[in-house]
Amino acid sequence: MFLNDDFLLSTSWAKKLFHNHAAQMPIIDYHCHLEPQEIYENKAFTSITEAWLKGDHYKWRLMRACGVPESQITGNASDYEKFLAWCQTVPKTIGNPLYTWTHLELKRFFGIDLLVNEENAEAIWEQANKKITSAAFKRREIIKNSNVKVVCTTDDPVDDLGFHQLLAEDEPAFKVLPSFRPDKALNIDQKGFSVWVKQLAESSGLDISTYEELIAALGSRVEFFHSLGGRLSDHALDTLRYKEADTETLERIFQKACQGQPLSEEEINAHRTETLIRLIHFYHQHNWTMQLHIHAYRNCNQTMFDQLGPDTGYDGINDLSITIPLQKLLNRAEVTDQLPKTIVYSLNPNDYPALTALIGCFQKEVKGKIQLGSGWWYNDTRDGMRQQLSQFANGSALHNFVGMLTDSRSFLSYTRHEYFRRVLCEFIGEIVERGEAPEDGILLGNLVEAISYTNAETYFNF
C-alpha cells in the first residue's frame, strides 16, 4: 500500500529497527539553507505554494522537464497557478523520490492522504491552506513538531548573526547555530571580491589591506561564530586544485585582485589552496568539523543564469579528478597535526571508492574523524543513499556515520530524515536477512540510533 507504515521496510528486521528505534530519534539537521531571519520572525506562510515550491529547485527542474512554462515556476503566475502546475507534474514523476516526498509532506504536515494530481488540486489547495495560514503552522512550530533539536544554517563570514543571537535568547525548544561558509574568501577570481573584502573588514572591525590581514579577519570571524555555538564550516569547492605559494606570492595575488587585475589560473589556485589551509588550521584550533562539498558543476545554462541567477536548478555534476589534490590538502594539514574532523561530500558518486580509500589514510584518535558525507543533492534518492551506505560500510565502519541532513531551503524537508531512516533500516535489514549480521536487537538498534541521531550529537560537539 502506498506510503503505509511499512513503506520501504521490506524485511521484518527493517520494520523492527525503524519503528522501535529510528522513528523515535530526534533530528539534528547539521547542514541546511534555511534563513535564520525567517525562523526568528516566525511568520505564517501565505499559502502552500510559498511553503512547498518557493526556492525548491528540485521541483522546478521536474516542472521544466514536464514542459511547464517558466512563468508558472519562477515567474509572475499566481500562487494557485504555480501550485496547479506542480499538481499536474507530480503524476508523471513516479520513480523519482519527489513523488514520494511530495505525498509524504502532505501526509505528515497536513494530514492529507489525497493523491497529488490535477483532479485533487483544488481540494488539496483548500485543505492545506486552512492549516498553513494558522498560528500552529508557523516556521518554528514546524521545526518543533518535526522533533528537530539543532538546525545549522549556512552563513557568510560577514554575516552579523543577529538572528542567531536573538533565537538563542528567545527559543528554548531547539538551537539554531551558524555554519561558516567562506566561499567568497576563496573565490578571488569572482566579481565583487574587493567589495566583499571591505564588508569583511567592516564586520570584523579590522583593517584589511594585506593578505595576512585578510587571514586575521577570517580568524576573528571564526572566533565570533564559535562564540555563538558555531561548530562547522562548509566549503562549496565544486572541484579541487592544489597549488602551494609563499607569502610574498600570496600578497602579490591579493593586491592584484583588489585592484581588479586579471589573475592566472595558477594564481587563483594558489590563493584558494593557501587560504583554505589557513582556515583548516583555525577549524582544528576550535575543534570544528570541516565540510567539503565537491563536484557540483554550477550554472550550466548561461541564458537562464543571466535571467534567474544561481541556485535555480541549472547545476550539473562534475567529473574531474580530485584524489591527488585532496590528498595533498589533507596531508598538508596532517603534517603539522592540524587536520580537523572532516566530512567529504561528492556530487559524483563515481568518486566514492577513491574518497573512501583516501579518507582511511587520515583516521586518527577520533571516531569517524574523516568520513564520506551522506548522499547529496542528485544522490539524495533511495539508490543514492544505498550506494553511499554501501560504500561507507564496505570501506569504513558504518557505526561512525553521522547520518542525514536536509541541505534544503524548505521547512517541509524534515520528512527526508524519515525517508533516509527507512532506507537505512531497509539496508541493515537486508544485511541481517542475508546472514551477514546477527539477529541481535540491541546491537542493531544501537547502530540505527547512532546513525539517526547520537553520532551527530557527539561528533559535532554542540
C-alpha atoms as one frame of an Amber mdcrd trajectory, in Angstrom:
protein
   0.000   0.000   0.000   1.268   3.463  -0.938   3.051   5.200   1.978   1.733
   2.812   4.602   3.512   2.488   7.939   5.974  -0.009   6.476   6.805   1.578
   3.127  10.418   0.865   2.093  10.704  -1.575   5.003  10.983  -4.811   3.079
  12.089  -7.167   5.872  10.915  -7.901   9.386  14.142  -6.511  10.803  13.770
  -3.310   8.811  10.330  -2.839  10.362  11.571  -3.529  13.891  14.547  -1.206
  13.556  12.568   1.659  12.102   9.545   1.587  14.375  11.390   0.725  17.604
  14.466   2.886  17.074  14.827   5.211  14.072  11.344   6.727  14.147  11.730
   7.787  17.770  15.019   9.636  17.432  15.201  13.444  17.302  16.747  15.274
  14.360  20.000  17.198  14.113  19.897  18.992  10.765  23.560  19.905  10.617
  23.523  21.415   7.120  20.670  23.382   5.592  19.910  26.653   3.839  17.045
  27.941   5.944  17.148  31.658   6.650  17.622  32.414  10.374  15.580  35.592
   9.935  12.595  33.531   8.776  12.950  31.235  11.780  13.142  34.145  14.199
  10.278  36.178  12.720   8.166  33.005  12.729   5.550  34.210  10.303   2.774
  32.040   8.940   3.018  31.072   5.279   0.782  32.887   2.816  -0.131  29.659
   1.009   1.044  26.116   0.393   2.823  27.441  -2.704   5.174  29.513  -0.566
   5.911  26.584   1.747   6.091  23.915  -0.955   7.531  25.495  -4.090   9.349
  28.725  -3.246  13.084  28.238  -3.714  12.760  24.484  -4.329  14.806  23.940
  -7.466  14.383  20.163  -7.128  10.713  20.654  -8.005  11.467  23.371 -10.553
  13.688  21.020 -12.576  10.916  18.423 -12.773   8.360  21.030 -13.805  10.648
  22.202 -16.607  11.204  18.590 -17.680   7.428  18.253 -18.000   7.072  21.330
 -20.167   5.700  23.793 -17.589   6.247  27.424 -18.689   8.804  29.314 -16.605
   6.149  31.857 -15.674   4.427  29.093 -13.659   7.697  28.048 -11.990   9.681
  31.158 -11.065   7.672  33.807 -12.895   4.736  36.042 -12.049   1.929  33.477
 -12.287  -0.378  33.369  -9.262   0.292  31.068  -6.325  -2.587  28.839  -7.371
  -1.352  28.610 -10.977   2.100  27.512  -9.758   0.548  25.046  -7.332  -1.670
  23.612 -10.065   1.308  23.262 -12.402   3.083  21.190  -9.730  -0.005  19.038
  -9.183  -0.142  18.391 -12.934   3.552  17.444 -12.895   3.601  15.046  -9.939
   1.736  12.083 -11.566   4.466  11.983 -14.236   7.257  11.542 -11.684   6.694
   8.035 -10.315  10.142   6.580  -9.633  11.549   9.960  -8.680  11.935  10.489
  -4.896   9.996  13.732  -5.221   6.871  11.714  -5.933   7.256  10.063  -2.542
   8.459  13.194  -0.738   5.569  15.271  -2.053   2.959  12.864  -0.741   4.897
  12.298   2.470   4.966  16.045   3.156   1.216  16.261   2.597   0.582  13.306
   4.863   2.919  14.241   7.725   2.406  18.007   7.868  -1.180  18.388   6.667
  -2.810  15.031   7.325  -3.840  14.870   3.654  -3.897  11.435   2.005  -5.113
  12.523  -1.426  -3.001  11.721  -4.450  -1.394  14.836  -5.910  -2.858  15.363
  -9.358  -4.914  17.866 -11.288  -8.221  16.344 -10.177  -7.399  16.711  -6.475
  -5.601  20.047  -6.756  -8.469  22.243  -5.585  -9.278  20.039  -2.581  -5.605
  19.877  -1.549  -5.280  23.649  -2.000  -8.224  24.352   0.268  -7.344  21.804
   2.968  -3.645  22.694   3.095  -4.201  26.433   3.138  -6.590  26.176   6.086
  -3.733  24.722   8.091  -0.780  26.567   6.656  -2.033  30.053   7.436  -2.765
  29.211  11.086  -0.581  30.037  14.087   0.067  26.327  14.581   1.850  26.177
  11.234   4.445  28.893  11.683   8.095  28.199  10.936   9.146  27.378  14.472
   6.149  25.106  15.048   7.138  23.043  12.009  10.650  22.641  13.430   9.368
  21.705  16.897   6.736  19.303  15.586   9.382  17.587  13.459  11.361  16.816
  16.650  14.333  18.876  15.479  16.842  19.715  18.208  19.530  21.529  16.207
  19.400  23.497  12.955  22.715  24.556  11.407  22.291  27.342   8.865  24.792
  28.344   6.168  26.316  31.765   6.786  28.856  34.075   5.186  31.737  35.258
   7.419  30.459  38.845   7.064  27.001  37.998   8.456  26.295  39.650  11.802
  24.444  36.551  13.087  21.967  38.858  14.770  19.052  36.489  14.323  21.077
  33.598  15.741  21.679  35.694  18.846  18.001  36.571  19.133  16.980  32.938
  18.713  19.443  31.843  21.386  17.689  34.207  23.789  14.144  33.548  22.612
  13.776  29.892  21.541  14.290  27.169  24.175  12.952  24.205  22.186  15.753
  23.929  19.616  19.088  25.502  18.715  19.768  27.489  15.545  23.528  27.575
  15.069  25.637  29.234  12.361  27.953  27.398   9.984  30.943  29.205   8.493
  30.762  29.332   4.660  33.770  31.364   3.411  33.409  30.673  -0.307  33.830
  34.360  -1.161  37.186  34.406   0.617  38.469  31.629  -1.646  36.825  32.747
  -4.896  39.283  35.542  -5.552  38.509  35.489  -9.270  34.822  36.288  -8.851
  33.336  39.729  -9.390  32.807  41.585  -6.167  35.800  40.113  -4.315  37.207
  43.508  -3.333  33.757  44.687  -2.232  33.384  41.578  -0.077  36.806  42.211
   1.496  35.574  45.646   2.569  32.486  44.035   4.081  34.716  41.593   5.957
  36.788  44.482   7.279  33.650  46.198   8.496  32.170  43.103  10.145  35.452
  42.144  11.833  36.401  45.671  12.830  39.870  45.123  11.356  41.719  46.892
   8.565  42.350  44.655   5.562  44.983  45.972   3.180  47.228  42.882   3.023
  46.778  39.143   2.614  47.828  38.446   6.187  45.243  40.949   7.398  42.629
  39.076   5.344  43.544  35.858   7.146  43.485  37.602  10.528  39.998  38.946
   9.817  38.773  35.476   8.820  40.227  34.101  12.029  38.380  36.712  14.069
  35.122  35.724  12.384  35.750  32.059  13.199  36.083  33.158  16.826  32.807
  35.080  16.565  30.930  32.159  15.020  32.347  29.885  17.714  31.113  32.223
  20.450  27.571  31.777  19.126  27.720  27.978  19.002  29.134  27.503  15.503
  30.973  24.204  15.245  31.019  23.558  11.491  32.411  25.134   8.372  31.255
  24.398   4.863  33.038  24.843   1.549  31.457  24.592  -1.894  34.682  23.736
  -3.686  32.984  22.375  -6.825  36.354  20.974  -7.844  39.742  20.982  -6.194
  43.134  22.243  -7.344  46.244  22.264  -5.148  48.975  24.870  -5.614  51.387
  25.941  -2.903  52.694  29.516  -2.698  54.816  31.614  -0.347  53.586  34.686
   1.496  55.169  37.084  -0.965  53.339  35.471  -3.868  50.059  35.428  -1.955
  50.412  39.136  -1.167  51.004  39.944  -4.823  47.954  37.911  -5.882  45.786
  39.588  -3.249  46.828  43.084  -4.337  46.123  42.278  -7.981  42.643  41.027
  -7.110  41.829  44.088  -5.002  42.857  46.304  -7.902  40.638  44.394 -10.317
  43.506  42.968 -12.359  43.028  39.604 -14.095  44.518  36.553 -12.411  46.009
  33.450 -13.978  44.613  30.026 -13.167  47.805  29.286 -11.250  47.338  32.390
  -9.110  43.705  31.546  -8.416  44.604  28.011  -7.374  47.420  29.253  -5.140
  45.152  31.686  -3.310  42.426  29.101  -2.859  44.857  26.436  -1.611  46.764
  28.571   0.861  43.682  30.347   2.182  41.927  27.028   2.733  44.978  25.678
   4.569  44.940  28.637   6.923  41.219  28.190   7.522  41.783  24.498   8.206
  44.205  25.486  10.963  41.516  27.709  12.526  38.987  24.871  12.369  41.363
  22.460  14.067  42.162  25.002  16.784  38.447  25.266  17.655  37.656  21.541
  17.274  35.292  22.258  14.406  34.145  19.927  11.659  35.030  20.950   8.110
  32.596  20.039   5.340  33.870  19.863   1.767  31.176  19.800  -0.931  32.907
  18.791  -4.151  31.965  18.309  -7.800  28.930  20.442  -8.411  29.142  21.923
 -11.907  27.484  25.276 -11.381  25.357  27.447 -13.662  25.476  25.276 -16.784
  22.840  27.293 -18.663  24.186  30.801 -19.192  20.926  32.164 -20.565  18.949
  31.064 -17.509  21.711  32.130 -15.136  21.523  35.622 -16.597  17.743  35.539
 -16.199  17.337  33.923 -12.762  20.748  33.864 -11.096  22.328  30.953  -9.178
  20.632  28.100  -7.279  17.632  27.924  -9.584  18.023  24.403 -10.957  20.728
  24.719 -13.595  23.658  22.969 -11.918  25.174  19.692 -13.044  27.712  17.116
 -11.835  31.447  17.497 -12.423  33.686  14.551 -13.285  37.224  15.883 -12.829
  39.832  14.013 -10.775  40.032  15.008  -7.099  42.125  12.297  -5.407  45.560
  13.896  -5.836  44.673  17.484  -4.825  42.558  16.284  -1.890  45.390  14.025
  -0.682  47.805  16.945  -0.815  45.397  19.188   1.085  44.685  16.663   3.852
  48.331  15.641   4.097  49.492  19.266   4.352  47.242  19.739   7.393  48.164
  16.384   8.923  51.919  17.048   8.708  51.537  19.795  11.319  48.868  17.841
  13.246  46.208  20.411  12.295  43.717  18.305  10.363  40.214  18.842  11.788
  37.270  16.472  11.686  36.233  16.445   8.049  33.212  15.305   6.049  33.758
  14.954   2.301  30.725  15.014   0.014  30.931  14.436  -3.710  28.070  15.087
  -6.064  29.609  12.469  -8.351  29.108   9.007  -6.812  31.858   7.634  -9.037
  34.215   9.381  -6.602  33.056   7.318  -3.630  35.570   4.423  -3.788  38.580
   6.711  -4.200  37.358   9.076  -1.482  36.672   6.237   0.944  40.138   4.778
   0.408  41.799   8.185   0.816  39.772   9.052   3.902  41.015   5.860   5.557
  44.587   7.141   5.297  43.895  10.024   7.700  41.892   8.473  10.547  43.314
   9.169  13.986  42.012   9.004  17.562  38.562  10.499  16.911  35.829   8.010
  15.952  34.999   8.602  12.294  37.213  11.692  12.213  37.245  11.840   8.418
  34.178  10.446   6.681  32.241  10.183   3.461  29.256  12.506   3.594  25.676
  11.438   3.015  24.198  11.123  -0.462  23.972  14.752  -1.539  21.623  16.548
  -3.940  21.288  14.329  -7.017  22.253  11.387  -4.807  19.541  12.246  -2.276
  17.482   9.289  -3.514  16.903   5.740  -2.362  19.510   4.457  -4.823  21.950
   7.244  -3.939  21.532   6.739  -0.199  22.039   2.999  -0.520  25.127   3.492
  -2.680  26.656   5.822  -0.085  25.746   3.493   2.789  27.211   0.524   0.949
  30.438   2.361   0.190  30.731   3.599   3.772  30.107   0.103   5.157  32.482
  -1.569   2.695  35.311   0.901   3.216  34.988   2.039   6.821  32.905   1.495
   9.984  29.237   2.228   9.300  28.552   2.753  13.006  30.547   6.021  12.825
  28.369   7.659  10.157  26.794  10.970  11.283  23.743  10.428   9.116  21.319
  12.561   7.177  20.900  16.289   6.581  18.334  18.186   4.534  20.614  20.630
   2.633  17.306  22.362   1.940  15.687  25.771   1.758  12.281  24.335   2.672
  10.778  23.983   6.145   8.880  20.915   4.927  12.038  18.929   4.132  12.321
  17.211   7.506  10.446  14.243   6.063  13.699  13.479   4.234  15.118  12.338
   7.566  12.256   9.842   7.832  12.874   8.729   4.250  16.588   8.259   4.940
  15.956   6.353   8.144  13.624   3.981   6.317  16.278   3.401   3.644  18.877
   2.861   6.380  16.714   0.272   8.135  15.950  -1.405   4.814  19.692  -1.591
   4.117  20.573  -3.043   7.529  17.598  -5.419   7.488  18.821  -6.882   4.205
  22.270  -7.491   5.714  20.632  -9.426   8.546  18.380 -11.388   6.174  21.436
 -12.460   4.166  23.007 -13.858   7.327  25.811 -11.265   7.322  24.864  -9.804
  10.709  23.350 -11.409  13.825  19.701 -11.042  14.781  20.688  -9.001  17.809
  18.156  -6.301  18.610  20.450  -4.397  20.966  23.398  -4.384  18.545  21.312
  -3.372  15.552  19.170  -0.897  17.467  22.271   0.885  18.739  23.585   1.079
  15.183  20.386   2.655  13.868  20.102   5.138  16.744  23.743   6.144  16.340
  23.385   6.941  12.647  19.985   8.570  13.098  20.972  10.931  15.906  23.527
  10.155  18.605  26.624  10.194  16.381  25.846  13.718  15.207  25.188  14.817
  18.773  28.655  13.725  19.959  30.685  14.272  16.767  29.793  17.942  16.304
  30.119  18.767  19.997  27.282  21.307  20.007
